[in-house]
């Protein structure tokens, strides 16, 4: 839902403190949620060819709840590639399709979709997220990528890699939500 201030008065050279709050619209459909608090993680790393996995962490590494997801890339695990186990039917008519997530990373990673149709599977990266030493929340707009596709279903794709010159990379994720309205 939008946050609206009806009686906002701009005054030159002054500060006005605003404490917005946000809510999901009632018409929002959540088709996938991964908060890493459940012992089973809904991201598949075994079928895509990467060598690194994602595991649950807690304590100071966790963002919210009891656990977050962590990806560690090193000399023995240089490639990470994962997708949701399940495929999702998403609206291709231009309705807003978003992926919400929190992340903290010392190395880039990309987020995209896997388009599945009867004749092909296409991996499309939508955004690359660069290093951030603080936790961030992002809403990734997947609407145009889904609308431009002829796929019958979709998966969320997360990728990263390091080169032989790089020794280690860490990516933390939490509160992933695939939604549309």
mmCIF file of C-alpha atoms in Angstrom:
data_model
loop_
_atom_site.group_PDB
_atom_site.id
_atom_site.type_symbol
_atom_site.label_atom_id
_atom_site.label_comp_id
_atom_site.label_asym_id
_atom_site.label_seq_id
_atom_site.Cartn_x
_atom_site.Cartn_y
_atom_site.Cartn_z
ATOM 1 C CA UNK A 1 0.000 0.000 0.000
ATOM 2 C CA UNK A 2 1.278 3.520 -0.631
ATOM 3 C CA UNK A 3 2.177 5.713 2.307
ATOM 4 C CA UNK A 4 0.330 9.015 1.884
ATOM 5 C CA UNK A 5 0.778 12.218 3.866
ATOM 6 C CA UNK A 6 -2.144 14.544 3.148
ATOM 7 C CA UNK A 7 -1.071 17.569 5.166
ATOM 8 C CA UNK A 8 2.627 17.769 4.301
ATOM 9 C CA UNK A 9 3.955 21.338 4.389
ATOM 10 C CA UNK A 10 7.374 22.005 2.854
ATOM 11 C CA UNK A 11 9.272 24.667 4.786
ATOM 12 C CA UNK A 12 12.595 25.947 3.370
ATOM 13 C CA UNK A 13 15.720 24.998 5.363
ATOM 14 C CA UNK A 14 13.878 22.736 7.763
ATOM 15 C CA UNK A 15 13.650 19.048 8.510
ATOM 16 C CA UNK A 16 10.426 17.187 9.026
ATOM 17 C CA UNK A 17 10.644 13.715 10.508
ATOM 18 C CA UNK A 18 8.441 11.142 8.781
ATOM 19 C CA UNK A 19 7.953 7.615 10.119
ATOM 20 C CA UNK A 20 6.323 5.693 7.300
ATOM 21 C CA UNK A 21 4.885 2.247 7.668
ATOM 22 C CA UNK A 22 4.050 -0.134 4.877
ATOM 23 C CA UNK A 23 1.520 -2.877 4.344
ATOM 24 C CA UNK A 24 0.828 -5.354 1.577
ATOM 25 C CA UNK A 25 -2.312 -4.800 -0.419
ATOM 26 C CA UNK A 26 -5.066 -7.296 0.308
ATOM 27 C CA UNK A 27 -4.940 -8.397 -3.336
ATOM 28 C CA UNK A 28 -1.273 -9.469 -3.072
ATOM 29 C CA UNK A 29 -0.697 -13.156 -3.849
ATOM 30 C CA UNK A 30 2.384 -14.662 -2.208
ATOM 31 C CA UNK A 31 3.386 -17.659 -4.320
ATOM 32 C CA UNK A 32 6.720 -18.407 -2.651
ATOM 33 C CA UNK A 33 8.213 -17.441 0.708
ATOM 34 C CA UNK A 34 11.635 -18.531 1.987
ATOM 35 C CA UNK A 35 12.669 -17.157 5.380
ATOM 36 C CA UNK A 36 15.155 -19.967 6.206
ATOM 37 C CA UNK A 37 13.475 -20.609 9.569
ATOM 38 C CA UNK A 38 12.087 -23.947 8.328
ATOM 39 C CA UNK A 39 14.727 -26.742 8.381
ATOM 40 C CA UNK A 40 14.136 -27.502 4.691
ATOM 41 C CA UNK A 41 15.346 -24.817 2.280
ATOM 42 C CA UNK A 42 13.250 -24.338 -0.861
ATOM 43 C CA UNK A 43 16.199 -23.465 -3.125
ATOM 44 C CA UNK A 44 17.637 -26.296 -5.219
ATOM 45 C CA UNK A 45 21.398 -26.202 -5.796
ATOM 46 C CA UNK A 46 21.905 -29.788 -6.920
ATOM 47 C CA UNK A 47 20.316 -29.706 -10.378
ATOM 48 C CA UNK A 48 21.956 -26.623 -11.882
ATOM 49 C CA UNK A 49 25.651 -27.452 -11.995
ATOM 50 C CA UNK A 50 27.082 -25.150 -9.329
ATOM 51 C CA UNK A 51 29.492 -26.497 -6.742
ATOM 52 C CA UNK A 52 28.485 -24.306 -3.782
ATOM 53 C CA UNK A 53 25.388 -24.754 -1.664
ATOM 54 C CA UNK A 54 23.223 -22.622 0.565
ATOM 55 C CA UNK A 55 22.883 -23.388 4.243
ATOM 56 C CA UNK A 56 21.059 -21.957 7.232
ATOM 57 C CA UNK A 57 22.891 -19.734 9.739
ATOM 58 C CA UNK A 58 21.727 -18.250 13.019
ATOM 59 C CA UNK A 59 22.968 -15.851 15.689
ATOM 60 C CA UNK A 60 24.722 -12.683 14.568
ATOM 61 C CA UNK A 61 24.648 -13.731 10.905
ATOM 62 C CA UNK A 62 20.852 -14.039 10.857
ATOM 63 C CA UNK A 63 18.875 -10.992 9.792
ATOM 64 C CA UNK A 64 15.398 -11.710 11.099
ATOM 65 C CA UNK A 65 13.713 -14.666 12.730
ATOM 66 C CA UNK A 66 16.012 -17.455 13.862
ATOM 67 C CA UNK A 67 17.881 -18.186 10.610
ATOM 68 C CA UNK A 68 19.084 -16.703 7.339
ATOM 69 C CA UNK A 69 20.544 -18.389 4.274
ATOM 70 C CA UNK A 70 24.273 -18.237 3.578
ATOM 71 C CA UNK A 71 26.258 -18.950 0.426
ATOM 72 C CA UNK A 72 30.025 -19.372 0.755
ATOM 73 C CA UNK A 73 32.187 -19.440 -2.352
ATOM 74 C CA UNK A 74 35.802 -20.584 -2.036
ATOM 75 C CA UNK A 75 38.510 -22.324 -4.071
ATOM 76 C CA UNK A 76 36.656 -25.663 -3.878
ATOM 77 C CA UNK A 77 33.188 -24.162 -4.450
ATOM 78 C CA UNK A 78 33.621 -21.414 -7.034
ATOM 79 C CA UNK A 79 30.143 -21.427 -8.596
ATOM 80 C CA UNK A 80 26.745 -21.004 -6.979
ATOM 81 C CA UNK A 81 23.570 -21.483 -8.945
ATOM 82 C CA UNK A 82 20.189 -22.189 -7.406
ATOM 83 C CA UNK A 83 16.532 -22.102 -8.316
ATOM 84 C CA UNK A 84 13.309 -22.620 -6.440
ATOM 85 C CA UNK A 85 12.381 -26.289 -6.240
ATOM 86 C CA UNK A 86 8.871 -25.481 -7.393
ATOM 87 C CA UNK A 87 7.763 -23.728 -10.564
ATOM 88 C CA UNK A 88 5.167 -20.981 -10.370
ATOM 89 C CA UNK A 89 2.488 -19.821 -12.769
ATOM 90 C CA UNK A 90 2.743 -16.029 -12.852
ATOM 91 C CA UNK A 91 0.578 -13.472 -14.630
ATOM 92 C CA UNK A 92 2.015 -12.588 -18.044
ATOM 93 C CA UNK A 93 -0.486 -9.808 -18.755
ATOM 94 C CA UNK A 94 1.476 -7.001 -17.098
ATOM 95 C CA UNK A 95 0.240 -7.393 -13.537
ATOM 96 C CA UNK A 96 3.034 -6.435 -11.114
ATOM 97 C CA UNK A 97 5.301 -9.401 -10.259
ATOM 98 C CA UNK A 98 7.932 -8.698 -7.599
ATOM 99 C CA UNK A 99 10.586 -10.532 -5.644
ATOM 100 C CA UNK A 100 11.211 -9.036 -2.207
ATOM 101 C CA UNK A 101 14.319 -10.005 -0.269
ATOM 102 C CA UNK A 102 16.874 -8.944 2.299
ATOM 103 C CA UNK A 103 20.544 -9.441 1.503
ATOM 104 C CA UNK A 104 24.063 -8.718 2.724
ATOM 105 C CA UNK A 105 27.069 -9.644 0.607
ATOM 106 C CA UNK A 106 30.797 -9.104 0.126
ATOM 107 C CA UNK A 107 30.649 -10.290 -3.492
ATOM 108 C CA UNK A 108 28.247 -9.732 -6.364
ATOM 109 C CA UNK A 109 25.376 -12.061 -7.153
ATOM 110 C CA UNK A 110 22.572 -12.029 -9.681
ATOM 111 C CA UNK A 111 18.865 -12.707 -9.413
ATOM 112 C CA UNK A 112 16.610 -13.693 -12.280
ATOM 113 C CA UNK A 113 14.080 -16.163 -13.542
ATOM 114 C CA UNK A 114 14.054 -19.537 -15.227
ATOM 115 C CA UNK A 115 11.370 -19.673 -17.907
ATOM 116 C CA UNK A 116 9.898 -23.132 -18.434
ATOM 117 C CA UNK A 117 7.864 -24.089 -21.472
ATOM 118 C CA UNK A 118 7.155 -27.406 -23.178
ATOM 119 C CA UNK A 119 10.028 -26.929 -25.614
ATOM 120 C CA UNK A 120 12.725 -25.044 -23.685
ATOM 121 C CA UNK A 121 14.141 -23.699 -20.447
ATOM 122 C CA UNK A 122 15.635 -20.192 -20.489
ATOM 123 C CA UNK A 123 17.665 -18.604 -17.688
ATOM 124 C CA UNK A 124 17.391 -14.811 -17.565
ATOM 125 C CA UNK A 125 19.304 -12.650 -15.119
ATOM 126 C CA UNK A 126 17.302 -9.565 -14.141
ATOM 127 C CA UNK A 127 19.648 -7.743 -11.750
ATOM 128 C CA UNK A 128 23.176 -7.927 -10.377
ATOM 129 C CA UNK A 129 23.589 -6.890 -6.744
ATOM 130 C CA UNK A 130 27.024 -5.628 -5.774
ATOM 131 C CA UNK A 131 28.753 -5.702 -2.400
ATOM 132 C CA UNK A 132 26.940 -4.368 0.638
ATOM 133 C CA UNK A 133 28.291 -4.645 4.166
ATOM 134 C CA UNK A 134 24.871 -3.810 5.631
ATOM 135 C CA UNK A 135 21.582 -5.675 5.277
ATOM 136 C CA UNK A 136 19.386 -4.231 2.529
ATOM 137 C CA UNK A 137 15.825 -4.827 1.410
ATOM 138 C CA UNK A 138 15.116 -4.829 -2.314
ATOM 139 C CA UNK A 139 12.051 -5.272 -4.472
ATOM 140 C CA UNK A 140 13.053 -6.725 -7.835
ATOM 141 C CA UNK A 141 10.497 -5.967 -10.527
ATOM 142 C CA UNK A 142 10.029 -9.119 -12.607
ATOM 143 C CA UNK A 143 6.942 -7.846 -14.438
ATOM 144 C CA UNK A 144 8.600 -7.094 -17.799
ATOM 145 C CA UNK A 145 10.670 -10.289 -17.797
ATOM 146 C CA UNK A 146 7.580 -12.407 -17.136
ATOM 147 C CA UNK A 147 5.441 -10.459 -19.613
ATOM 148 C CA UNK A 148 8.038 -10.849 -22.401
ATOM 149 C CA UNK A 149 8.144 -14.616 -21.920
ATOM 150 C CA UNK A 150 6.144 -17.351 -23.594
ATOM 151 C CA UNK A 151 6.813 -19.690 -20.657
ATOM 152 C CA UNK A 152 4.073 -21.560 -18.867
ATOM 153 C CA UNK A 153 5.821 -21.426 -15.471
ATOM 154 C CA UNK A 154 8.775 -19.775 -13.755
ATOM 155 C CA UNK A 155 11.399 -20.381 -11.100
ATOM 156 C CA UNK A 156 13.525 -17.835 -9.245
ATOM 157 C CA UNK A 157 17.230 -18.018 -10.137
ATOM 158 C CA UNK A 158 20.171 -16.905 -7.946
ATOM 159 C CA UNK A 159 23.769 -17.081 -9.231
ATOM 160 C CA UNK A 160 27.311 -16.083 -8.300
ATOM 161 C CA UNK A 161 30.873 -17.185 -8.917
ATOM 162 C CA UNK A 162 34.443 -16.362 -7.979
ATOM 163 C CA UNK A 163 37.589 -16.587 -10.103
ATOM 164 C CA UNK A 164 40.802 -18.434 -9.278
ATOM 165 C CA UNK A 165 42.298 -15.151 -8.011
ATOM 166 C CA UNK A 166 39.524 -14.658 -5.429
ATOM 167 C CA UNK A 167 39.726 -16.621 -2.189
ATOM 168 C CA UNK A 168 36.263 -16.414 -0.616
ATOM 169 C CA UNK A 169 32.880 -14.724 -0.984
ATOM 170 C CA UNK A 170 29.902 -14.618 1.357
ATOM 171 C CA UNK A 171 26.280 -13.884 0.507
ATOM 172 C CA UNK A 172 23.512 -13.780 3.113
ATOM 173 C CA UNK A 173 19.817 -13.889 2.168
ATOM 174 C CA UNK A 174 16.564 -13.687 4.106
ATOM 175 C CA UNK A 175 12.822 -13.152 3.663
ATOM 176 C CA UNK A 176 12.535 -13.957 -0.040
ATOM 177 C CA UNK A 177 8.954 -13.443 -1.247
ATOM 178 C CA UNK A 178 7.682 -13.923 -4.785
ATOM 179 C CA UNK A 179 4.423 -12.049 -5.160
ATOM 180 C CA UNK A 180 2.012 -10.550 -7.637
ATOM 181 C CA UNK A 181 -1.264 -8.659 -7.554
#
